[in-house]
Short mmCIF file of C-alpha atoms and ligand atoms in Angstrom, two decimals:
data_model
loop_
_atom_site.label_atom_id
_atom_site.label_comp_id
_atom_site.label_asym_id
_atom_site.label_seq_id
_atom_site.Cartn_x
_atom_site.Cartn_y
_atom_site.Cartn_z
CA UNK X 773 0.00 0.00 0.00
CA UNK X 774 1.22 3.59 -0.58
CA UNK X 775 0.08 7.32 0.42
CA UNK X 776 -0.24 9.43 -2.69
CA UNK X 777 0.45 12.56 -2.11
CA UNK X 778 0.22 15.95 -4.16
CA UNK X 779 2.99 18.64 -3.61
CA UNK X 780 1.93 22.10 -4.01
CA UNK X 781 5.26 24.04 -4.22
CA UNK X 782 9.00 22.86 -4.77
CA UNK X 783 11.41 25.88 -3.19
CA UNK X 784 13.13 26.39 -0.09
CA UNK X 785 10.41 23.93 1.97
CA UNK X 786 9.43 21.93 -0.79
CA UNK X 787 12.90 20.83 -1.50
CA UNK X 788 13.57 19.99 2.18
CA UNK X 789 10.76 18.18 1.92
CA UNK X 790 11.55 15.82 -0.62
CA UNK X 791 15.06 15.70 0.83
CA UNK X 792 13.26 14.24 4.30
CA UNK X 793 11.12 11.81 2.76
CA UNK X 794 13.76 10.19 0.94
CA UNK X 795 16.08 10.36 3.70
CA UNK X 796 13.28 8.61 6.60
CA UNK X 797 11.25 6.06 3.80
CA UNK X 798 12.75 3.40 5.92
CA UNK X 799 11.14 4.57 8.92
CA UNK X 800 8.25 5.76 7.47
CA UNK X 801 8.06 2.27 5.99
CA UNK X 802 8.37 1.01 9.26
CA UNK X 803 5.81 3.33 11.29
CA UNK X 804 3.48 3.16 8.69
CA UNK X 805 3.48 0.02 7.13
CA UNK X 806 3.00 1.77 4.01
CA UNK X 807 5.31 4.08 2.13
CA UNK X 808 4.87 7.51 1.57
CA UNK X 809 5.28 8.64 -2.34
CA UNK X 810 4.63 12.16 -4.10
CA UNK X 811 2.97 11.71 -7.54
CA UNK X 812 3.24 14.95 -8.67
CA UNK X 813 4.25 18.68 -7.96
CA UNK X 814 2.50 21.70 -9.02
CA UNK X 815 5.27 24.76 -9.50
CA UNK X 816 5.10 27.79 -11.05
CA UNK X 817 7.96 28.30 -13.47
CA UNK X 818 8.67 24.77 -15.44
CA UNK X 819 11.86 26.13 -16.86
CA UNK X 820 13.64 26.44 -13.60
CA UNK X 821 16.07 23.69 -12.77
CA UNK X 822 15.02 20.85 -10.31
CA UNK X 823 17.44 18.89 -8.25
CA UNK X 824 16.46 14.86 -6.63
CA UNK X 825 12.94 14.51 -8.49
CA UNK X 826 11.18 11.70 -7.34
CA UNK X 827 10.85 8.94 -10.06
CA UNK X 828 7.93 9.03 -12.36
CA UNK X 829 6.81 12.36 -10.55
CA UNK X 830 4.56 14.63 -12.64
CA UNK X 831 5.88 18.18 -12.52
CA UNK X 832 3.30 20.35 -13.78
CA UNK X 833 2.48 24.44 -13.56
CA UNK X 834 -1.41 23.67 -14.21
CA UNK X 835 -3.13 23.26 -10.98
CA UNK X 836 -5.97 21.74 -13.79
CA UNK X 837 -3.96 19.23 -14.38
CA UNK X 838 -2.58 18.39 -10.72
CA UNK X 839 -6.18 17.75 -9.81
CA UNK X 840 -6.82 15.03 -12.82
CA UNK X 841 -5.22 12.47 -10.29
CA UNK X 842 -8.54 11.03 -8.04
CA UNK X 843 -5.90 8.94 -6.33
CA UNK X 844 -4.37 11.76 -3.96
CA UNK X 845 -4.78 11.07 -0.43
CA UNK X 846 -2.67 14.25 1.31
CA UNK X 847 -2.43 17.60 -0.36
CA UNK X 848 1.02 19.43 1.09
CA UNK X 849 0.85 23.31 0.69
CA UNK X 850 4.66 24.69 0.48
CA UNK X 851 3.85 27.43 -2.44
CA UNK X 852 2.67 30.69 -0.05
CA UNK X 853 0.72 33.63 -0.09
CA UNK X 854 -3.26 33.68 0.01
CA UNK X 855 -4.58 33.32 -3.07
CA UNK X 856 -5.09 31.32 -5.31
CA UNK X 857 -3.75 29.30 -2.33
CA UNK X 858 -7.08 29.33 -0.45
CA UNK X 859 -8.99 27.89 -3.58
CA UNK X 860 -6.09 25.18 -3.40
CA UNK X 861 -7.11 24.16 -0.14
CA UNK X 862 -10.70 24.70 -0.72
CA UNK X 863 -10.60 21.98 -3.59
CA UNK X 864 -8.35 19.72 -1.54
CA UNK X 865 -10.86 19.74 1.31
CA UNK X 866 -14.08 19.46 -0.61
CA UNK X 867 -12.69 16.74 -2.33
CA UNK X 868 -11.80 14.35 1.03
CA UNK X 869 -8.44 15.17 0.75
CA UNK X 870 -6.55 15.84 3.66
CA UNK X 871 -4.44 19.26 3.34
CA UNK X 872 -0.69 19.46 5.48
CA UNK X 873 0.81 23.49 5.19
CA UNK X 874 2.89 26.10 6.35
CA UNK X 875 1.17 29.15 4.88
CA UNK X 876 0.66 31.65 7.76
CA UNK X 877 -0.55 33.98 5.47
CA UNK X 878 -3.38 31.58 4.69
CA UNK X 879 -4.24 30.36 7.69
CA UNK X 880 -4.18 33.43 9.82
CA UNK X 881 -6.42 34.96 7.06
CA UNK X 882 -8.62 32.41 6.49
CA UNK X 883 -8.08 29.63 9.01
CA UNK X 884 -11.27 29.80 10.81
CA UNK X 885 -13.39 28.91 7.65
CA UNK X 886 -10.88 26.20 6.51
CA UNK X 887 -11.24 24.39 9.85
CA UNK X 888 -14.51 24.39 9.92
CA UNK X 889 -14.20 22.87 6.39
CA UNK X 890 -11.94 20.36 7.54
CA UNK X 891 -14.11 19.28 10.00
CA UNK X 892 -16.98 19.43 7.82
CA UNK X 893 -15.60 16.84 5.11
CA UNK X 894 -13.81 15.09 8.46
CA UNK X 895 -10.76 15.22 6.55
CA UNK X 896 -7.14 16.79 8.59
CA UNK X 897 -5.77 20.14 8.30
CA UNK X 898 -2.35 20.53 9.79
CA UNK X 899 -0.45 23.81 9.78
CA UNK X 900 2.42 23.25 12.11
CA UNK X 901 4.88 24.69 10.33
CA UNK X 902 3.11 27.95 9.69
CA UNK X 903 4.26 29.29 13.30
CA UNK X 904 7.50 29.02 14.37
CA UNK X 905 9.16 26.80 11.83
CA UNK X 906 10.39 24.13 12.71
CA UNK X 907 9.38 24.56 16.63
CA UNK X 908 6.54 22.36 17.24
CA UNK X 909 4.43 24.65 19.00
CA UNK X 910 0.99 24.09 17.54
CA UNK X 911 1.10 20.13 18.31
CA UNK X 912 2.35 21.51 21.88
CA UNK X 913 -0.48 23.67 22.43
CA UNK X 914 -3.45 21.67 21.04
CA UNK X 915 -2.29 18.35 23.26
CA UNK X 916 0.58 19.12 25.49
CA UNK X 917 -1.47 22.32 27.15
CA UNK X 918 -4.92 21.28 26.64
CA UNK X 919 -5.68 21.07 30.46
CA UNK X 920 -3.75 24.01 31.68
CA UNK X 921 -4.98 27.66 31.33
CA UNK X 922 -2.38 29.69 29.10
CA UNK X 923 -2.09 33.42 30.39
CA UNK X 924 0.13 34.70 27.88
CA UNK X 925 2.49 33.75 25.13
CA UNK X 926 5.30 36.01 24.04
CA UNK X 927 8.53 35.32 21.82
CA UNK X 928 10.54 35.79 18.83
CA UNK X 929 8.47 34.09 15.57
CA UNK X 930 10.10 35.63 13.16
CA UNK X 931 14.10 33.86 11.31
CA UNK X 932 14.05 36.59 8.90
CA UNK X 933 14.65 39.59 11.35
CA UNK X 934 15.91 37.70 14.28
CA UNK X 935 18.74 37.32 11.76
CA UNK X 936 19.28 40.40 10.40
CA UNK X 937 19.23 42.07 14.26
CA UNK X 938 21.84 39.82 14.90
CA UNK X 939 23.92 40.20 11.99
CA UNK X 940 23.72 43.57 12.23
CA UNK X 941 24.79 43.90 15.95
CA UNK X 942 27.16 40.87 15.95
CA UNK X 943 28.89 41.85 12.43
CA UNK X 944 27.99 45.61 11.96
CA UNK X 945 26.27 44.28 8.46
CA UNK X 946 23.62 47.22 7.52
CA UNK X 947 20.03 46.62 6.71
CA UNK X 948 20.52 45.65 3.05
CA UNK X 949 23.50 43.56 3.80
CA UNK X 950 21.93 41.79 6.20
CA UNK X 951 18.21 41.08 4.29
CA UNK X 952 20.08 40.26 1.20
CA UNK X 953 21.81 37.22 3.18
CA UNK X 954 18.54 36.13 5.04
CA UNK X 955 16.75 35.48 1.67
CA UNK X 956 19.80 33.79 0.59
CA UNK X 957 19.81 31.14 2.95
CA UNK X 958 15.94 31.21 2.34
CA UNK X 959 14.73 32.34 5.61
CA UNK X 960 12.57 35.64 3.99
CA UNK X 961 9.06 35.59 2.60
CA UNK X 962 8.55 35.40 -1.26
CA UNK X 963 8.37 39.43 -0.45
CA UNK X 964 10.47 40.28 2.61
CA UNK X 965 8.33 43.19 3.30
CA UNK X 966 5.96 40.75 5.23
CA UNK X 967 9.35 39.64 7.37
CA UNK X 968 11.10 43.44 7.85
CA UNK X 969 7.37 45.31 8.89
CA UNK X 970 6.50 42.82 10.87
CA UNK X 971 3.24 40.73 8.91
CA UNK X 972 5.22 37.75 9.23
CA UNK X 973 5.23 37.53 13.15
CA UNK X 974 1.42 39.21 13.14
CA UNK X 975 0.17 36.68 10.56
CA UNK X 976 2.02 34.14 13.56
CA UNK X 977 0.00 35.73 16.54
CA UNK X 978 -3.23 35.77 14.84
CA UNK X 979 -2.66 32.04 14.56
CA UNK X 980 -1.95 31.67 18.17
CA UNK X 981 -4.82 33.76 19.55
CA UNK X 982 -7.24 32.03 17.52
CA UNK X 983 -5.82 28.56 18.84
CA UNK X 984 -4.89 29.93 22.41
CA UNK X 985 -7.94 32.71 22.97
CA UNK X 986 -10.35 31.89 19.99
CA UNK X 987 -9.85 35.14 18.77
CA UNK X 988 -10.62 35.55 15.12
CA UNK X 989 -8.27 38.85 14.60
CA UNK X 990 -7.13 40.86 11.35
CA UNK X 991 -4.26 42.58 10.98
CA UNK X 992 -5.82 45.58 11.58
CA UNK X 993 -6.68 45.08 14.82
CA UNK X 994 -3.50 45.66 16.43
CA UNK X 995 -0.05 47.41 16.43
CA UNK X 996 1.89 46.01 14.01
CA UNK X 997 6.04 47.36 13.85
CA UNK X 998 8.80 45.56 12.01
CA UNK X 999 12.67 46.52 12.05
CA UNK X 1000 12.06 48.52 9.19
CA UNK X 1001 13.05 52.00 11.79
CA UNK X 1002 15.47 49.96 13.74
CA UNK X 1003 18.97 51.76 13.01
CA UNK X 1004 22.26 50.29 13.34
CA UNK X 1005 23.23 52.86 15.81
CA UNK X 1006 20.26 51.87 18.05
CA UNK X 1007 21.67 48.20 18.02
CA UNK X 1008 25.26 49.70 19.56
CA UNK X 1009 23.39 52.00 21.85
CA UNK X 1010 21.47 48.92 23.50
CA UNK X 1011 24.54 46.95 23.98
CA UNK X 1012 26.11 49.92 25.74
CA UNK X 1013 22.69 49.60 27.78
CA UNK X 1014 23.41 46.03 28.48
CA UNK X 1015 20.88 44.62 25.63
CA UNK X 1016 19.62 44.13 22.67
CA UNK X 1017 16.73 45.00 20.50
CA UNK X 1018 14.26 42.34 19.34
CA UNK X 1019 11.42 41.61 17.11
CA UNK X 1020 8.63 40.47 19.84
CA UNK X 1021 5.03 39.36 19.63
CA UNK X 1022 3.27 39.26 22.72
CA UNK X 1023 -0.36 37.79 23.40
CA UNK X 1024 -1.43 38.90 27.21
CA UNK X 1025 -4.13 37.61 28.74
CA UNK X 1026 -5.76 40.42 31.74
CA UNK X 1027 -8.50 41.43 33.79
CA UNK X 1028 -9.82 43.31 30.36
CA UNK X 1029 -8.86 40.90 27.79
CA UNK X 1030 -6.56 39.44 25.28
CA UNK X 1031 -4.12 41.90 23.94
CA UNK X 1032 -1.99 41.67 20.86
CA UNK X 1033 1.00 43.18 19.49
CA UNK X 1034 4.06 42.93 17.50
CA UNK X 1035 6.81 45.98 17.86
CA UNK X 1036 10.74 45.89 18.30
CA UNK X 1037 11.23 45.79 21.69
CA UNK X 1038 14.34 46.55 24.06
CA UNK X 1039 15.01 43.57 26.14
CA UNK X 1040 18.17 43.53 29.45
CA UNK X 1041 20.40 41.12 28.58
CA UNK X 1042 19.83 38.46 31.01
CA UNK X 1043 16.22 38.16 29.43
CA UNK X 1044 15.77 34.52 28.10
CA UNK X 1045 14.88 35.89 24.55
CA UNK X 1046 18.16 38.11 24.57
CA UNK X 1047 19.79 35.07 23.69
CA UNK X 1048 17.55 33.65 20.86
CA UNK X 1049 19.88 34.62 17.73
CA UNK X 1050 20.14 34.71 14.38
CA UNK X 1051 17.24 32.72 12.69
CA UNK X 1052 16.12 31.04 15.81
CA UNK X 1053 12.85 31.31 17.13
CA UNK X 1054 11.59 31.10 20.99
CA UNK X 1055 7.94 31.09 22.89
CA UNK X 1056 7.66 31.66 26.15
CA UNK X 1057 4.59 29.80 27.35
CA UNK X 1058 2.95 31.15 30.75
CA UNK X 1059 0.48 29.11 31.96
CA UNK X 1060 -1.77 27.92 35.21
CA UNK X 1061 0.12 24.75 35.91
CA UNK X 1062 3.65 25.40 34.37
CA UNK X 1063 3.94 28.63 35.22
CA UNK X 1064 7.09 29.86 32.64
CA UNK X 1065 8.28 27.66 29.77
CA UNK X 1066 10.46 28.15 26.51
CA UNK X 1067 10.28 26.49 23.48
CA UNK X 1068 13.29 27.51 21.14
CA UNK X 1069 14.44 26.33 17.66
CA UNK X 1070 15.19 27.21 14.33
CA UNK X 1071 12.30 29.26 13.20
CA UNK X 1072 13.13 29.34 9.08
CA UNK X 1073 15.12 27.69 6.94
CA UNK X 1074 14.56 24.27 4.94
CA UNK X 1075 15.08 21.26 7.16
CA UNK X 1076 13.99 22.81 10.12
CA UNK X 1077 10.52 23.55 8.27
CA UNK X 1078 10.52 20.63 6.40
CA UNK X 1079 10.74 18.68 9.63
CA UNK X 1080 7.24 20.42 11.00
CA UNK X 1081 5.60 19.47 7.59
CA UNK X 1082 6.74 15.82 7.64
CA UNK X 1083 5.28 15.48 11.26
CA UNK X 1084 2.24 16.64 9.78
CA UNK X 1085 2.40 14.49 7.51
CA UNK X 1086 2.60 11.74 9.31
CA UNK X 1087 -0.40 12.59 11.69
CA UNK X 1088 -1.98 12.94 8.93
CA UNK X 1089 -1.19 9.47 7.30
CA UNK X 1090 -1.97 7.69 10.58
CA UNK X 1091 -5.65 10.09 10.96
CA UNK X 1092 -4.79 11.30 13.73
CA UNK X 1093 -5.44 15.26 13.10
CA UNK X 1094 -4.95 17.12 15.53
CA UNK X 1095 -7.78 18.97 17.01
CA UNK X 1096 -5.86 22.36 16.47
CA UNK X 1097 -8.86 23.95 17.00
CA UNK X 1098 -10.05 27.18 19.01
CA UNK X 1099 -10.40 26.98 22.61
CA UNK X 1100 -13.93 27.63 23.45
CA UNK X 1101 -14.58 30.60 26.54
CA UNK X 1102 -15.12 34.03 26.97
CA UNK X 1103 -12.36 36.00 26.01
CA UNK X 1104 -12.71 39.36 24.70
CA UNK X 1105 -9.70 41.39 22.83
CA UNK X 1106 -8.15 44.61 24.35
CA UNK X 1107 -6.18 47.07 22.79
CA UNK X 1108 -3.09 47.88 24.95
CA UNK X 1109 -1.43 47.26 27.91
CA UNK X 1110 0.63 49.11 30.33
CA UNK X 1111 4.35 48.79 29.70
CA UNK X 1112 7.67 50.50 30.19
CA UNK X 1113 9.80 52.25 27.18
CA UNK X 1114 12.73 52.91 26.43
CA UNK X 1115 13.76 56.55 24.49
CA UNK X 1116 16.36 56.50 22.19
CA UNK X 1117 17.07 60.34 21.42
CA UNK X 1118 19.49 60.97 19.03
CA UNK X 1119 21.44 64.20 19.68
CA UNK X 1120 24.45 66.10 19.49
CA UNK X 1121 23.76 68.58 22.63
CA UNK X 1122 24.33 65.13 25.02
CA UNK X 1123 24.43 65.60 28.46
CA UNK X 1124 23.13 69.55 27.87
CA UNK X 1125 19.90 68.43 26.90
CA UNK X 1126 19.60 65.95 29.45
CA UNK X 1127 19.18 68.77 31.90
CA UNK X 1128 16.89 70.52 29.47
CA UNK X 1129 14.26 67.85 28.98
CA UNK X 1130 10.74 69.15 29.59
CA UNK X 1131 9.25 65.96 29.92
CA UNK X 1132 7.29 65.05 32.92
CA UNK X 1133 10.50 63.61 35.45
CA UNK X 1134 7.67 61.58 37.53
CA UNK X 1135 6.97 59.14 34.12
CA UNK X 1136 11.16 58.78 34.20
CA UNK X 1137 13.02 55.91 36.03
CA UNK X 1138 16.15 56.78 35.10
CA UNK X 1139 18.20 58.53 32.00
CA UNK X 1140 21.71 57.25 30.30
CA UNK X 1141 23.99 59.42 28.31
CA UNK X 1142 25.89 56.82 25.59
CA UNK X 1143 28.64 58.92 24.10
CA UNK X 1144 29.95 56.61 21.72
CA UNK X 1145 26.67 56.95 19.53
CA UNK X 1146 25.69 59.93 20.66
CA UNK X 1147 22.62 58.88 21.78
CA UNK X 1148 20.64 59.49 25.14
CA UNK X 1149 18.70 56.63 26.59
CA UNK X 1150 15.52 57.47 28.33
CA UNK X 1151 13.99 54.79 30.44
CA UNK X 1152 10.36 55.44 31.99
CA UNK X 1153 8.50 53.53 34.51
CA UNK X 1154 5.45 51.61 33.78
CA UNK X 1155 3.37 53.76 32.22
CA UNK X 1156 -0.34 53.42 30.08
CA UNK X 1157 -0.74 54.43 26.86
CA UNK X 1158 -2.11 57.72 27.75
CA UNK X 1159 1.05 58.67 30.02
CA UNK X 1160 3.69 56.65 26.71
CA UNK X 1161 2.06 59.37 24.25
CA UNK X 1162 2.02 62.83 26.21
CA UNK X 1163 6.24 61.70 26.65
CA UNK X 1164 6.68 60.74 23.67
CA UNK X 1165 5.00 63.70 21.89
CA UNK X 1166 6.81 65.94 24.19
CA UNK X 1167 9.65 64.62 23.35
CA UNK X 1168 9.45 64.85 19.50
CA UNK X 1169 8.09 68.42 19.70
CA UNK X 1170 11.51 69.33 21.20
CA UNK X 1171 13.29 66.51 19.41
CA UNK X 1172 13.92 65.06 16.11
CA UNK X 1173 15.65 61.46 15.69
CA UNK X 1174 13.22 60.14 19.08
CA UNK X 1175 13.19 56.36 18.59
CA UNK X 1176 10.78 54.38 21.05
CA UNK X 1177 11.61 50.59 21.80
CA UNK X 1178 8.85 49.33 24.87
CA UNK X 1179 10.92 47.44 27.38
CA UNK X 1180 10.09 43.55 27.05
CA UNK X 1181 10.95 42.58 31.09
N1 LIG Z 1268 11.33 29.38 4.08
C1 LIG Z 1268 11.07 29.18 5.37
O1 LIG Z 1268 11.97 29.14 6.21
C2 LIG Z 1268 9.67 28.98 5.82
C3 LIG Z 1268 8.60 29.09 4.96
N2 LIG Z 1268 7.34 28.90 5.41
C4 LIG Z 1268 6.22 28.97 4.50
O2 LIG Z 1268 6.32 27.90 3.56
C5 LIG Z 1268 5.79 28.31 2.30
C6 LIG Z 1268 6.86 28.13 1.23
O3 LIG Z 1268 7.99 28.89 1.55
P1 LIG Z 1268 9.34 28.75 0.71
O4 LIG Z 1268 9.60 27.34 0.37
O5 LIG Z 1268 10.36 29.51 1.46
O6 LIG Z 1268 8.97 29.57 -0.60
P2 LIG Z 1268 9.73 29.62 -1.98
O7 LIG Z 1268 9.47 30.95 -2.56
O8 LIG Z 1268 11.13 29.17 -1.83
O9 LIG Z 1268 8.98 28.50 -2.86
C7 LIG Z 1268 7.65 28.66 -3.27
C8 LIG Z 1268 7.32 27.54 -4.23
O10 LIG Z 1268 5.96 27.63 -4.57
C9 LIG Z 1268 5.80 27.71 -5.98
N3 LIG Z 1268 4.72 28.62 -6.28
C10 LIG Z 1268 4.54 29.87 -5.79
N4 LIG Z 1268 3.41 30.40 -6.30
C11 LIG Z 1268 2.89 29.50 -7.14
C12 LIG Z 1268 1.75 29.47 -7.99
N5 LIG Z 1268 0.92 30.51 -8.07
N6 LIG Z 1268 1.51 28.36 -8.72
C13 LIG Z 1268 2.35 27.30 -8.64
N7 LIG Z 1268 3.45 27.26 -7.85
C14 LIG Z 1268 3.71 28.35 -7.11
C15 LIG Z 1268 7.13 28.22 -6.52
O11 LIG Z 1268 7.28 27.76 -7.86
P3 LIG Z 1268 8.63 28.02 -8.68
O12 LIG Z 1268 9.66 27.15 -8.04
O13 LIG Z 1268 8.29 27.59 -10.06
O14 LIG Z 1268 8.93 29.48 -8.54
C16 LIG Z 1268 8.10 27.58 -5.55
O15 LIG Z 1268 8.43 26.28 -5.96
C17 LIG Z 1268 5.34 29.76 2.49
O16 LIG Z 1268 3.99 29.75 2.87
C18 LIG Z 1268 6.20 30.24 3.65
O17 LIG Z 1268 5.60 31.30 4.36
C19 LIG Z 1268 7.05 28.57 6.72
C20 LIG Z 1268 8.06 28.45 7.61
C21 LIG Z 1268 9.45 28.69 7.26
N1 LIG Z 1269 10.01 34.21 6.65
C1 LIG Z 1269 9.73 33.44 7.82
C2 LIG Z 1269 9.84 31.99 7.50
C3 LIG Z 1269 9.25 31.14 8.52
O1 LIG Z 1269 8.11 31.28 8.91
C4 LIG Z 1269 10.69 33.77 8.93
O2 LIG Z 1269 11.71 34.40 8.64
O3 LIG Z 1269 10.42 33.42 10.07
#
C-alpha cells in the first residue's frame, strides 16, 4: 500500500521536503506500514532547474492538471501567499483530501473557515509549520497544554529579522547587507516586506490567539512594527545599555482581555529571549500549571521547516489530526497594555539636553547618556498608553531622531 500525495510548491520547503522523505522512507516504511510517495508537484515556473525529483513524478504548472489524479490522499501546501492558495485548499478539502501546510498567510487569514471545512468533510488540516518553523508549538499547544490555562504567550516568531538584528549587531552588516543574506539562505518571505514590517510575526499571533484565545483577529486590529526604523546605531546604543533590541510578539491575557502586538522591543540582557539569535525562534509559554516555559528552535530555513511538515504528515497518514482547533470561553480582545519604554534620542547637545528635557520627570526611572553613539537613553516607569504618548510627543516636539523601543521585562 502507498500514500499518494500531491505537492503544491517545490522551493526552499518543498525541496527539504523531498530531501526528508527520501532520507526517513525506511522509517516511514516502518511506522506506517505503508510508504509515503509524491505523484506529482504543481510549480510555477517549469523552466527552472530541479534537483532529486522523485521517479515518475509529474511536474506540472497547471493546478488543472494536478487535480486530474482522483488517487491523492494528502495535499502538502509549500507554495505561499493567500490566493489562489485558499482555492487550493478549498478543492483539496471538498474533495476528502486531507491538506498538510505552512502558509501563515493563509491560515491566519482564512483559518477559521478552513477548519470548519476540515471538520466538515472530516478530513485533517495541519499547519504546524506555519508558526515558528520548525518549533513544534501548535502540536504543543493543542495536546501538550490542553488542560492548563495559558495566560500569555510572548517570543521571537520571526528567522528573517531575528537574523538580520543579529547580523547587524554581531557583524555591523547594515540593513541591506543583512536582508540580502537572510533570503539567501531562504529564511525571507517570497516578499520580505511581510518579514522586515513585521506581517510575518502578526500573521504568527493571529494564529496563536485564535488557537490559544479563539480570537478571530485581522491585521488591523492591532499594532503592528517591524525593524524597518530599527537603526544600526540603536543596536550599539542597547549593547552599551546592556541589551539588545528584538522583534517580539506578545499575546497577554488580563483582567480586560486578550491583547496583541508585535513591535521591536528593548530587552536587558539576562532576558531569556536576549539570547535567541540569528534565525532562531523562541515562545515563552505562561500558563496555570507550568507557570514559565520556553520552546526555542530554528524558526526558518529548509530542514527545520521541512521537519514540522513531515510530522504533519505523518499525523496525517496515521488520521490522527490534531484537534488544532479554538479553545472555546469568553475572552474578549483589548487594545493595549501598560508597559515600560525605552527613548532612544538621538542628539548632538548630550548631556546639555539631558538637563533641558521638559518631559514630565515623575513618568522617568532613570536617563543614560551613551557617548559613543551619541545617543541618550531614556527609560520610563510603567506607564499606560495615555502617560507613553504625552512623553513621547513631548519629546518629538523638542526633538527630532526620538526612537521608542517598549521594554520587554
Ligand atoms: N522558508 C522558510 O523558512 C519557511 C517558509 N514557510 C512557508 O512555507 C511556504 C513556502 O515557503 P518557501 O519554500 O520559502 O517559498 P519559496 O518561494 O522558496 O517557494 C515557493 C514555491 O511555490 C511555488 N509557487 C509559488 N506560487 C505558485 C503558484 N501561483 N503556482 C504554482 N506554484 C507556485 C514556486 O514555484 P517556482 O519554483 O516555479 O517558482 C516555488 O516552488 C510559504 O507559505 C512560507 O511562508 C514557513 C516556515 C518557514
Ligand atoms: N520568513 C519566515 C519563514 C518562517 O516562517 C521567517 O523568517 O520566520
Amino acid at each position: 500500500m502507498t500514500i499518494h500525495v500531491g505537492l503544491i510548491g517545490l522551493g526552499t520547503v518543498g525541496q527539504g521536503l523531498l530531501t526528508l522523505l527520501d532520507r526517513n522512507k525506511d522509517y516511514i516504511q516502518n511506522k506506517l506500514g505503508e510508504a509515503i510517495q509524491v505523484d506529482q508537484i504543481l510549480v510555477r515556473n517549469l523552466e527552472k532547474k530541479r534537483d532529486n525529483l522523485p521517479k515518475n513524478v509529474l511536474l506540472t504548472d497547471s493546478f488543472n492538471d494536478f487535480t486530474k489524479n482522483s488517487n491523492l490522499d494528502i495535499i502538502i501546501e509549500v507554495a505561499g501567499g493567500i490566493h489562489p492558495a485558499k482555492e487550493w485548499l478549498q478543492w483539496a478539502l471538498e474533495n476528502g483530501r486531507s491538506v498538510v501546510t505552512a502558509n501563515k498567510d493563509l491560515i491566519a487569514s482564512h483559518g477559521s473557515e478552513l477548519i470548519a471545512l476540515a471538520k466538515q468533510e472530516k478530513v485533517g488540516l495541519a499547519y504546524e509549520a506555519a508558526v515558528a518553523g520548525g518549533i513544534p508549538i501548535i502540536a504543543n499547544l493543542t495536546d501538550y497544554y490542553a488542560t492548563d490555562q495559558i495566560h500569555s504567550l510572548a517570543g521571537i516568531v520571526n528567522g528573517t529579522t531575528n537574523y538580520m538584528l543579529s547580523q547587524m549587531s554581531q557583524k555591523g552588516w547594515d540593513y541591506e547587507q543583512a536582508l540580502t543574506k537572510a533570503q539567501e539562505l531562504g529564511f525571507a518571505e517570497a516578499d520580505p516586506k511581510n518579514d522586515v514590517e513585521g506581517i510575518d510575526a502578526a500573521y504568527k499571533a493571529i494564529i496563536l490567539a485564535r488557537l490559544v484565545f479563539g480570537l478571530d483577529l485581522s491585521l488591523a486590529d492591532f499594532p503592528i512594527e517591524g525593524i524597518t526604523a530599527v537603526h544600526p546605531t540603536d543596536l550599539a546604543t542597547v549593547e552599551q545599555l546592556n541589551g539588545k533590541i528584538k522583534l517580539i510578539f506578545a499575546i497577554n491575557q488580563t483582567q480586560n482581555g486578550v491583547s496583541v502586538s508585535v513591535r521591536p522591543h528593548f530587552l536587558h540582557q539576562d532576558n531569556l529571549l536576549a539570547s535567541v539569535e540569528n534565525e532562531n525562534n523562541a515562545i515563552l509559554i505562561n500558563s496555570q500549571s507550568l507557570n514559565n516555559s520556553l520552546l526555542f528552535g530554528p524558526g526558518a530555513g529548509a530542514l527545520p521547516t521541512a521537519q514540522a511538515v513531515l510530522a504533519d504528515v505523518l499525523t496525517t497518514a496515521e488520521r490522527r489530526f490534531y484537534p488544532a482547533l479554538p479553545r472555546q470561553g469568553e475572552w474578549q480582545f483589548q487594545h493595549e497594555t501598560t508597559q515600560s519604554h525605552l527613548f532612544l534620542l538621538t542628539t548632538e547637545q548630550g548631556e546639555a539636553l539631558f538637563n533641558q528635557l521638559l518631559i514630565n520627570q515623575a513618568l522617568i526611572d532613570h536617563t543614560v547618556w551613551v557617548p559613543e553613539q551619541k545617543q541618550l537613553a531614556i527609560f520610563t516607569k510603567a506607564i499606560s498608553q495615555q502617560d507613553f504618548e504625552a512623553v513621547r510627543d513631548q519629546l518629538q516636539s523638542t526633538n527630532t531622531g526620538v526612537k521608542e523601543y517598549p521594554i520587554y521585562k
